[in-house]
Tab-separated table of C-alpha atoms and ligand atoms in Angstrom:
chain	number	residue	atom	x	y	z
E	1	MET	CA	8.923	-40.660	7.255
E	2	LYS	CA	8.160	-40.251	3.556
E	3	SER	CA	10.993	-39.109	1.287
E	4	PHE	CA	11.141	-35.510	0.076
E	5	ASN	CA	13.276	-32.929	-1.731
E	6	TYR	CA	14.505	-29.694	-0.173
E	7	TYR	CA	16.513	-26.987	-1.959
E	8	GLN	CA	17.384	-23.529	-0.632
E	9	PRO	CA	20.539	-21.959	-2.121
E	10	THR	CA	19.817	-18.321	-1.179
E	11	ARG	CA	22.455	-16.557	0.924
E	12	LEU	CA	20.515	-14.750	3.605
E	13	LEU	CA	21.563	-11.514	5.334
E	14	PHE	CA	18.937	-11.171	8.067
E	15	GLY	CA	18.711	-8.489	10.743
E	16	ALA	CA	18.265	-4.814	11.540
E	17	GLY	CA	20.656	-2.614	9.557
E	18	ARG	CA	21.844	-5.307	7.133
E	19	ARG	CA	20.863	-3.123	4.115
E	20	ALA	CA	24.246	-1.427	4.569
E	21	GLU	CA	25.887	-4.638	3.321
E	22	THR	CA	24.069	-4.577	-0.043
E	23	GLY	CA	27.024	-3.230	-2.028
E	24	ALA	CA	29.537	-5.760	-0.690
E	25	ALA	CA	27.126	-8.656	-1.295
E	26	VAL	CA	26.253	-7.550	-4.827
E	27	ARG	CA	29.875	-6.838	-5.781
E	28	GLU	CA	30.658	-10.538	-5.385
E	29	ILE	CA	28.196	-11.234	-8.200
E	30	ALA	CA	28.285	-8.293	-10.616
E	31	ASP	CA	29.788	-4.851	-11.267
E	32	ILE	CA	26.767	-3.505	-13.150
E	33	VAL	CA	23.165	-4.173	-12.144
E	34	LEU	CA	19.601	-3.147	-12.867
E	35	PHE	CA	18.259	-1.704	-9.606
E	36	VAL	CA	14.510	-2.343	-9.624
E	37	VAL	CA	12.867	-0.219	-6.953
E	38	ASP	CA	9.231	0.311	-6.016
E	39	PRO	CA	8.364	3.947	-6.927
E	40	THR	CA	6.386	4.300	-3.682
E	41	LEU	CA	9.642	3.856	-1.770
E	42	LEU	CA	11.156	6.779	-3.653
E	43	LYS	CA	8.399	8.916	-2.090
E	44	VAL	CA	7.996	7.484	1.403
E	45	ALA	CA	11.438	6.011	2.093
E	46	ALA	CA	13.773	7.968	-0.180
E	47	ALA	CA	16.518	7.978	2.480
E	48	ARG	CA	16.471	4.165	2.681
E	49	VAL	CA	16.740	3.847	-1.100
E	50	ALA	CA	19.602	6.358	-1.075
E	51	GLU	CA	21.423	4.280	1.562
E	52	VAL	CA	21.225	1.196	-0.636
E	53	GLU	CA	22.340	3.092	-3.743
E	54	GLU	CA	25.248	4.598	-1.795
E	55	SER	CA	26.206	1.133	-0.587
E	56	LEU	CA	26.241	-0.121	-4.203
E	57	ALA	CA	28.317	2.845	-5.390
E	58	ALA	CA	30.768	2.570	-2.474
E	59	ALA	CA	31.395	-1.070	-3.391
E	60	GLY	CA	32.111	-0.128	-7.025
E	61	VAL	CA	28.819	-1.444	-8.417
E	62	ARG	CA	27.322	0.618	-11.255
E	63	TYR	CA	23.526	0.580	-11.124
E	64	VAL	CA	20.804	1.556	-13.563
E	65	ARG	CA	17.634	2.459	-11.684
E	66	PHE	CA	14.295	1.099	-12.954
E	67	SER	CA	11.250	2.271	-11.005
E	68	ASP	CA	8.475	1.532	-13.500
E	69	VAL	CA	7.075	-1.043	-11.061
E	70	VAL	CA	3.322	-1.445	-10.511
E	71	PRO	CA	1.332	-3.270	-7.820
E	72	ASN	CA	0.281	-6.630	-9.290
E	73	PRO	CA	3.251	-6.406	-11.732
E	74	THR	CA	2.378	-6.356	-15.407
E	75	LEU	CA	4.030	-8.031	-18.358
E	76	ASP	CA	4.384	-4.623	-20.061
E	77	SER	CA	6.409	-3.212	-17.164
E	78	ILE	CA	8.580	-6.347	-17.050
E	79	GLN	CA	9.313	-6.175	-20.788
E	80	ARG	CA	10.310	-2.488	-20.490
E	81	GLY	CA	12.678	-3.432	-17.676
E	82	ALA	CA	14.107	-6.315	-19.700
E	83	GLU	CA	14.756	-3.994	-22.630
E	84	LEU	CA	16.638	-1.582	-20.372
E	85	ALA	CA	18.619	-4.455	-18.812
E	86	ARG	CA	19.693	-5.667	-22.263
E	87	LYS	CA	20.544	-2.170	-23.497
E	88	GLU	CA	22.732	-1.466	-20.449
E	89	GLY	CA	24.354	-4.912	-20.421
E	90	VAL	CA	23.638	-5.509	-16.734
E	91	LYS	CA	24.969	-8.680	-15.138
E	92	ALA	CA	22.463	-8.999	-12.284
E	93	VAL	CA	19.121	-7.610	-11.141
E	94	VAL	CA	18.657	-6.157	-7.645
E	95	GLY	CA	15.042	-5.712	-6.499
E	96	MET	CA	14.098	-3.481	-3.564
E	97	GLY	CA	10.530	-3.281	-2.305
E	98	GLY	CA	7.635	-5.588	-1.574
E	99	GLY	CA	6.605	-8.558	-3.666
E	100	SER	CA	5.800	-6.378	-6.671
E	101	ALA	CA	9.337	-4.974	-7.033
E	102	ILE	CA	11.093	-8.258	-6.326
E	103	ASP	CA	8.813	-10.301	-8.584
E	104	THR	CA	9.337	-7.693	-11.320
E	105	ALA	CA	13.122	-8.035	-10.827
E	106	LYS	CA	12.874	-11.831	-11.060
E	107	ALA	CA	10.806	-11.752	-14.242
E	108	ILE	CA	13.168	-9.188	-15.800
E	109	ALA	CA	16.094	-11.524	-15.016
E	110	VAL	CA	14.400	-14.129	-17.220
E	111	ALA	CA	12.955	-11.837	-19.908
E	112	ALA	CA	16.304	-10.069	-20.483
E	113	THR	CA	18.102	-13.326	-21.219
E	114	HIS	CA	15.550	-15.489	-23.046
E	115	PRO	CA	13.711	-15.264	-26.388
E	116	GLY	CA	10.058	-14.178	-26.368
E	117	THR	CA	8.511	-12.510	-23.323
E	118	ALA	CA	8.260	-13.400	-19.622
E	119	TRP	CA	4.749	-14.766	-20.341
E	120	ASP	CA	6.332	-17.599	-22.377
E	121	TYR	CA	8.024	-18.889	-19.188
E	122	LEU	CA	4.995	-19.415	-16.918
E	123	TYR	CA	5.328	-22.588	-14.840
E	124	PHE	CA	3.360	-24.701	-17.305
E	125	LYS	CA	5.143	-23.383	-20.403
E	126	LYS	CA	8.911	-23.133	-21.220
E	127	LYS	CA	11.472	-23.411	-18.408
E	128	PRO	CA	13.817	-20.490	-17.685
E	129	THR	CA	17.424	-21.653	-18.046
E	130	SER	CA	20.607	-20.940	-16.090
E	131	ALA	CA	21.077	-17.943	-18.426
E	132	THR	CA	18.681	-16.141	-16.035
E	133	LEU	CA	20.502	-13.157	-14.519
E	134	PRO	CA	21.453	-13.517	-10.832
E	135	ILE	CA	18.795	-11.964	-8.586
E	136	VAL	CA	19.312	-10.070	-5.319
E	137	ALA	CA	16.289	-9.167	-3.164
E	138	ILE	CA	16.005	-6.437	-0.538
E	139	SER	CA	12.544	-6.925	0.943
E	140	THR	CA	10.668	-4.014	2.502
E	141	THR	CA	7.440	-5.835	3.403
E	142	SER	CA	6.764	-9.196	4.993
E	143	GLY	CA	4.336	-11.150	2.871
E	144	THR	CA	5.208	-12.773	-0.401
E	145	GLY	CA	8.227	-14.732	0.827
E	146	THR	CA	9.586	-14.067	-2.616
E	147	GLN	CA	13.097	-13.504	-1.234
E	148	THR	CA	13.356	-17.247	-0.546
E	149	SER	CA	10.817	-18.643	-3.026
E	150	LYS	CA	11.206	-19.570	-6.679
E	151	VAL	CA	8.057	-17.737	-7.738
E	152	SER	CA	7.408	-14.550	-9.690
E	153	VAL	CA	3.746	-13.544	-9.988
E	154	PHE	CA	2.591	-11.096	-12.651
E	155	THR	CA	-0.376	-10.147	-14.823
E	156	ASN	CA	-0.891	-10.102	-18.548
E	157	THR	CA	-3.309	-7.182	-18.810
E	158	ALA	CA	-4.160	-8.026	-22.449
E	159	GLU	CA	-5.520	-11.385	-21.247
E	160	ASN	CA	-6.786	-10.195	-17.831
E	161	CYS	CA	-4.819	-13.112	-16.453
E	162	LYS	CA	-2.555	-13.249	-13.399
E	163	SER	CA	-0.133	-16.162	-13.322
E	164	ALA	CA	3.395	-17.089	-12.246
E	165	MET	CA	6.833	-18.381	-13.123
E	166	TRP	CA	8.049	-21.136	-10.793
E	167	ASN	CA	11.576	-22.374	-11.309
E	168	ASP	CA	14.823	-22.945	-9.376
E	169	ASN	CA	16.519	-20.268	-11.510
E	170	LEU	CA	14.213	-17.719	-9.825
E	171	LEU	CA	15.679	-18.389	-6.383
E	172	CYS	CA	17.579	-15.285	-5.272
E	173	ARG	CA	21.367	-15.494	-5.061
E	174	VAL	CA	21.243	-13.170	-2.048
E	175	ALA	CA	18.309	-11.995	0.099
E	176	ILE	CA	18.722	-9.024	2.417
E	177	VAL	CA	15.965	-9.004	5.041
E	178	ASP	CA	16.267	-5.885	7.177
E	179	PRO	CA	13.250	-5.412	9.489
E	180	GLU	CA	14.080	-1.696	9.897
E	181	LEU	CA	12.879	-1.283	6.289
E	182	MET	CA	9.437	-2.555	7.330
E	183	VAL	CA	8.511	-0.301	10.255
E	184	SER	CA	6.860	2.307	8.016
E	185	VAL	CA	4.521	-0.119	6.229
E	186	PRO	CA	0.945	1.145	6.875
E	187	PRO	CA	-1.483	-1.003	8.924
E	188	ARG	CA	-3.679	-2.178	6.022
E	189	VAL	CA	-0.666	-3.334	3.982
E	190	THR	CA	0.865	-4.934	7.081
E	191	ALA	CA	-2.373	-6.876	7.646
E	192	SER	CA	-2.763	-7.890	4.012
E	193	THR	CA	0.847	-8.978	3.460
E	194	GLY	CA	1.084	-10.523	6.931
E	195	PHE	CA	-1.973	-12.661	6.295
E	196	ASP	CA	-0.310	-13.810	3.050
E	197	ILE	CA	2.542	-15.209	5.192
E	198	PHE	CA	0.000	-17.240	7.140
E	199	THR	CA	-1.564	-18.585	3.935
E	200	HIS	CA	1.785	-19.651	2.449
E	201	THR	CA	2.722	-21.594	5.552
E	202	PHE	CA	-0.726	-23.032	6.315
E	203	GLU	CA	-1.385	-24.124	2.733
E	204	SER	CA	2.074	-25.734	2.504
E	205	TYR	CA	1.358	-27.474	5.842
E	206	ILE	CA	-1.973	-28.981	4.750
E	207	ASN	CA	-0.826	-29.640	1.163
E	208	THR	CA	-1.025	-33.330	0.267
E	209	GLY	CA	2.567	-32.916	-0.991
E	210	ALA	CA	3.793	-31.599	2.387
E	211	SER	CA	6.993	-32.922	3.973
E	212	GLU	CA	8.429	-33.214	7.493
E	213	ALA	CA	10.955	-30.474	6.687
E	214	VAL	CA	8.303	-27.998	5.648
E	215	ASP	CA	5.788	-28.952	8.396
E	216	SER	CA	8.125	-27.830	11.172
E	217	ILE	CA	9.104	-24.631	9.347
E	218	ALA	CA	5.448	-23.850	8.633
E	219	LEU	CA	4.322	-24.307	12.245
E	220	ASP	CA	7.169	-22.103	13.501
E	221	ALA	CA	6.106	-19.357	11.065
E	222	ILE	CA	2.393	-19.713	11.952
E	223	VAL	CA	3.153	-19.190	15.664
E	224	ARG	CA	5.083	-16.015	14.808
E	225	VAL	CA	2.282	-14.616	12.606
E	226	ILE	CA	-0.400	-15.297	15.222
E	227	ARG	CA	1.563	-13.575	17.993
E	228	SER	CA	3.117	-10.695	16.037
E	229	LEU	CA	0.806	-9.692	13.181
E	230	PRO	CA	-1.841	-8.096	15.444
E	231	VAL	CA	0.985	-6.247	17.257
E	232	ALA	CA	2.534	-4.928	14.017
E	233	VAL	CA	-0.879	-3.841	12.679
E	234	ALA	CA	-1.586	-1.912	15.901
E	235	ASN	CA	1.944	-0.506	16.247
E	236	GLY	CA	3.991	-0.579	13.056
E	237	GLY	CA	7.061	0.750	14.846
E	238	ASN	CA	7.373	-2.342	17.065
E	239	LEU	CA	10.682	-3.684	15.732
E	240	ALA	CA	10.416	-7.015	17.589
E	241	ALA	CA	7.072	-7.739	15.894
E	242	ARG	CA	8.505	-6.685	12.523
E	243	GLU	CA	11.488	-9.025	13.034
E	244	ASP	CA	9.160	-11.883	13.924
E	245	LEU	CA	7.101	-11.320	10.757
E	246	ALA	CA	10.184	-10.860	8.575
E	247	TRP	CA	11.527	-14.215	9.743
E	248	ALA	CA	8.108	-15.877	9.380
E	249	ASP	CA	7.951	-14.521	5.823
E	250	THR	CA	11.422	-15.835	5.034
E	251	LEU	CA	10.398	-19.260	6.368
E	252	ALA	CA	7.197	-19.024	4.326
E	253	GLY	CA	9.250	-18.526	1.169
E	254	GLN	CA	11.018	-21.808	1.927
E	255	CYS	CA	7.616	-23.482	2.319
E	256	LEU	CA	6.578	-22.108	-1.071
E	257	ALA	CA	9.832	-23.160	-2.725
E	258	ASN	CA	9.563	-26.735	-1.467
E	259	VAL	CA	5.816	-27.461	-1.247
E	260	GLY	CA	3.440	-24.667	-2.291
E	261	THR	CA	-0.050	-23.267	-1.907
E	262	THR	CA	-3.449	-24.902	-2.320
E	263	LEU	CA	-7.045	-23.915	-3.058
E	264	PRO	CA	-7.103	-20.344	-1.653
E	265	HIS	CA	-4.349	-19.173	-4.000
E	266	ALA	CA	-6.105	-20.784	-6.985
E	267	ALA	CA	-9.338	-19.027	-5.955
E	268	GLY	CA	-7.773	-15.718	-4.891
E	269	GLN	CA	-5.391	-14.966	-7.753
E	270	PRO	CA	-8.116	-14.614	-10.414
E	271	ILE	CA	-9.999	-12.204	-8.131
E	272	SER	CA	-6.999	-9.835	-8.217
E	273	GLY	CA	-6.470	-10.648	-11.920
E	274	HIS	CA	-9.975	-9.407	-12.788
E	275	PHE	CA	-10.233	-6.774	-10.040
E	276	PRO	CA	-6.670	-5.419	-9.690
E	277	LYS	CA	-7.662	-3.099	-6.835
E	278	VAL	CA	-8.148	-6.168	-4.626
E	279	SER	CA	-4.762	-6.837	-3.041
E	280	HIS	CA	-3.413	-10.370	-2.980
E	281	GLY	CA	-3.901	-10.616	0.793
E	282	GLU	CA	-7.485	-9.336	0.535
E	283	SER	CA	-8.272	-11.860	-2.207
E	284	LEU	CA	-7.148	-14.645	0.156
E	285	ALA	CA	-8.865	-13.211	3.231
E	286	VAL	CA	-12.186	-13.073	1.420
E	287	ILE	CA	-11.987	-16.759	0.452
E	288	TYR	CA	-10.484	-18.247	3.622
E	289	PRO	CA	-13.571	-18.897	5.780
E	290	ALA	CA	-15.409	-20.697	2.947
E	291	PHE	CA	-12.247	-22.590	1.931
E	292	ALA	CA	-11.741	-23.729	5.543
E	293	GLU	CA	-15.351	-24.866	5.875
E	294	PHE	CA	-14.966	-26.848	2.626
E	295	THR	CA	-11.601	-28.410	3.500
E	296	TRP	CA	-11.167	-29.147	7.231
E	297	ARG	CA	-12.641	-32.652	7.096
E	298	GLY	CA	-9.833	-33.650	4.694
E	299	ALA	CA	-7.037	-32.836	7.188
E	300	VAL	CA	-8.633	-32.928	10.631
E	301	ALA	CA	-5.427	-33.288	12.681
E	302	LYS	CA	-3.666	-30.394	10.926
E	303	PHE	CA	-6.667	-28.043	11.024
E	304	ALA	CA	-7.071	-28.926	14.718
E	305	LYS	CA	-3.400	-28.217	15.460
E	306	VAL	CA	-3.534	-24.735	13.921
E	307	ALA	CA	-6.974	-23.958	15.405
E	308	ARG	CA	-5.397	-24.614	18.839
E	309	LEU	CA	-2.539	-22.225	17.998
E	310	PHE	CA	-5.172	-19.536	17.363
E	311	ASN	CA	-7.170	-20.494	20.447
E	312	PRO	CA	-5.335	-22.446	23.183
E	313	ALA	CA	-8.692	-23.035	24.917
E	314	LEU	CA	-9.307	-25.689	22.241
E	315	ALA	CA	-6.622	-27.878	23.856
E	316	ALA	CA	-9.317	-29.829	25.671
E	317	ALA	CA	-11.522	-30.232	22.589
E	318	SER	CA	-11.394	-33.309	20.344
E	319	ASP	CA	-9.491	-33.010	17.063
E	320	GLU	CA	-12.809	-33.073	15.230
E	321	ALA	CA	-14.249	-30.234	17.329
E	322	ALA	CA	-11.056	-28.150	17.141
E	323	ALA	CA	-10.825	-28.578	13.353
E	324	ALA	CA	-14.511	-27.703	12.960
E	325	SER	CA	-13.895	-24.429	14.765
E	326	PHE	CA	-11.052	-23.418	12.393
E	327	PRO	CA	-13.347	-21.340	10.106
E	328	LEU	CA	-14.538	-19.358	13.130
E	329	GLU	CA	-10.971	-18.917	14.440
E	330	ILE	CA	-9.754	-17.594	11.084
E	331	GLU	CA	-12.715	-15.209	10.940
E	332	LYS	CA	-11.879	-13.887	14.432
E	333	PHE	CA	-8.209	-13.437	13.461
E	334	LEU	CA	-9.135	-11.587	10.249
E	335	LYS	CA	-11.389	-9.274	12.279
E	336	LEU	CA	-8.590	-8.731	14.817
E	337	ILE	CA	-6.208	-7.520	12.082
E	338	GLY	CA	-8.953	-5.524	10.279
E	339	LEU	CA	-8.884	-7.689	7.165
E	340	TYR	CA	-12.233	-9.497	7.353
E	341	CYS	CA	-13.994	-8.807	4.053
E	342	ARG	CA	-16.627	-10.142	1.675
E	343	LEU	CA	-16.672	-10.085	-2.143
E	344	ASP	CA	-19.446	-7.429	-1.982
E	345	ASP	CA	-16.972	-5.059	-0.307
E	346	PHE	CA	-14.989	-4.848	-3.574
E	347	GLY	CA	-18.046	-4.250	-5.774
E	348	ILE	CA	-17.947	-7.831	-7.067
E	349	THR	CA	-21.298	-9.485	-7.813
E	350	PRO	CA	-22.217	-13.120	-8.539
E	351	ASP	CA	-22.525	-12.096	-12.213
E	352	ASP	CA	-18.761	-11.431	-12.267
E	353	LEU	CA	-17.866	-14.980	-11.247
E	354	ALA	CA	-17.800	-16.867	-14.582
E	355	PRO	CA	-14.346	-15.708	-15.836
E	356	ILE	CA	-12.904	-15.779	-12.291
E	357	LEU	CA	-14.103	-19.360	-11.825
E	358	LYS	CA	-12.690	-20.362	-15.223
E	359	HIS	CA	-9.214	-19.084	-14.296
E	360	ALA	CA	-9.426	-20.585	-10.777
E	361	MET	CA	-10.010	-24.038	-12.239
E	362	GLU	CA	-6.984	-23.631	-14.534
E	363	PHE	CA	-4.566	-23.128	-11.619
E	364	PRO	CA	-3.057	-26.416	-10.437
E	365	ASP	CA	-2.787	-25.362	-6.756
E	366	SER	CA	-6.110	-26.967	-5.803
E	367	GLN	CA	-4.781	-30.412	-6.731
E	368	GLY	CA	-2.735	-30.375	-3.503
E	369	ASN	CA	-5.748	-29.381	-1.363
E	370	PRO	CA	-6.816	-32.085	1.140
E	371	VAL	CA	-10.221	-32.016	-0.607
E	372	VAL	CA	-9.873	-31.378	-4.357
E	373	PRO	CA	-12.734	-29.106	-5.495
E	374	SER	CA	-14.937	-29.706	-8.526
E	375	GLU	CA	-16.035	-26.658	-10.508
E	376	ASP	CA	-19.339	-26.696	-8.564
E	377	ASP	CA	-17.443	-26.817	-5.259
E	378	MET	CA	-15.324	-23.840	-6.307
E	379	ARG	CA	-18.406	-21.886	-7.409
E	380	ASN	CA	-19.990	-22.561	-4.013
E	381	ILE	CA	-16.847	-21.350	-2.218
E	382	TYR	CA	-17.115	-18.053	-4.118
E	383	LEU	CA	-20.873	-17.804	-3.500
E	384	ARG	CA	-20.342	-18.369	0.236
E	385	SER	CA	-17.839	-15.498	0.223
E	386	PHE	CA	-20.557	-12.891	-0.374
E	387	ARG	CA	-22.065	-11.077	2.571
E	388	ALA	CA	-25.586	-12.332	1.931
E	389	ALA	CA	-24.492	-15.967	1.809
F	1	FE2	FE1	0.418	-15.515	-1.606
């Protein structure tokens, strides 16, 4: 077995109803916090937010609410949150919502305690230090794995660029994963965020930097997504399916924290950066068939293994044949969850590709892909992701 590193210091409170323990968990860390909450939750799940705020108050934690959170978080929003955190002298940041709210909370934890802005601490720039405020996550979707990852993804709208911080100091001190908070997520968001779980685990699994520890976690999570995502899309109130996805997502965060994504995230993130209406999950779904066609020959055994998880009838096929059918299997799965899409569907044309391609080649994720793409390869992957291709 090759040697590897594994680090996961997050205290996890997992299970239905665990949101009631927020106050007690936070009180062990801080007596005043910035409570970063997705504004959509204040409309559609106000009672759930109130429960968490009551739990904080009952435990003697003073909270300052910040709900200026946007989908695909922006640097501007993060800097406003950081200013409020500094002004109020908070000692921790609690994020409640999907990836946008929690990633905003993480970036605020850095921006409030370091010179410059959050953009100065992207993974290839300066490193956030241990001065970063402690972070507590209460996740309300299953998708980004951010509750157990060391990533915060956000966009600098002035540069039309979406990028990320990636550092151990961004690992949450506590993650509260309560599947009851997820039953009201609408089908399209369930499909989009649920497919993101698959991508985090699959890309960590095929990554050339993968490890034994992450392989087994990734396969466990992939099985859960395949069996439970179609169920949760069809019936959001199915708590067993929501629990399965919530655990898969939490495992996926560990995959991200210890290995990481490959080509699809490098190709997908600039699509959302330039076309913010394209959700992260959609940007991955649109690329996946062409990425799989480009890559499977570089990791035949692993593509074959996952193709057989999608379609057990492939058990009798050779590894080569099973791996070759992966692009078709992923297409069938995307259609099953209603997420199959082409770049044309978002109003994107081949003329829009130049800046997207430039940003895609700047992301390092593709270096861990079993087949490392040249710029021409990447352009072809985009071109094959149009309907006419
Ligand atoms: Fe992702």
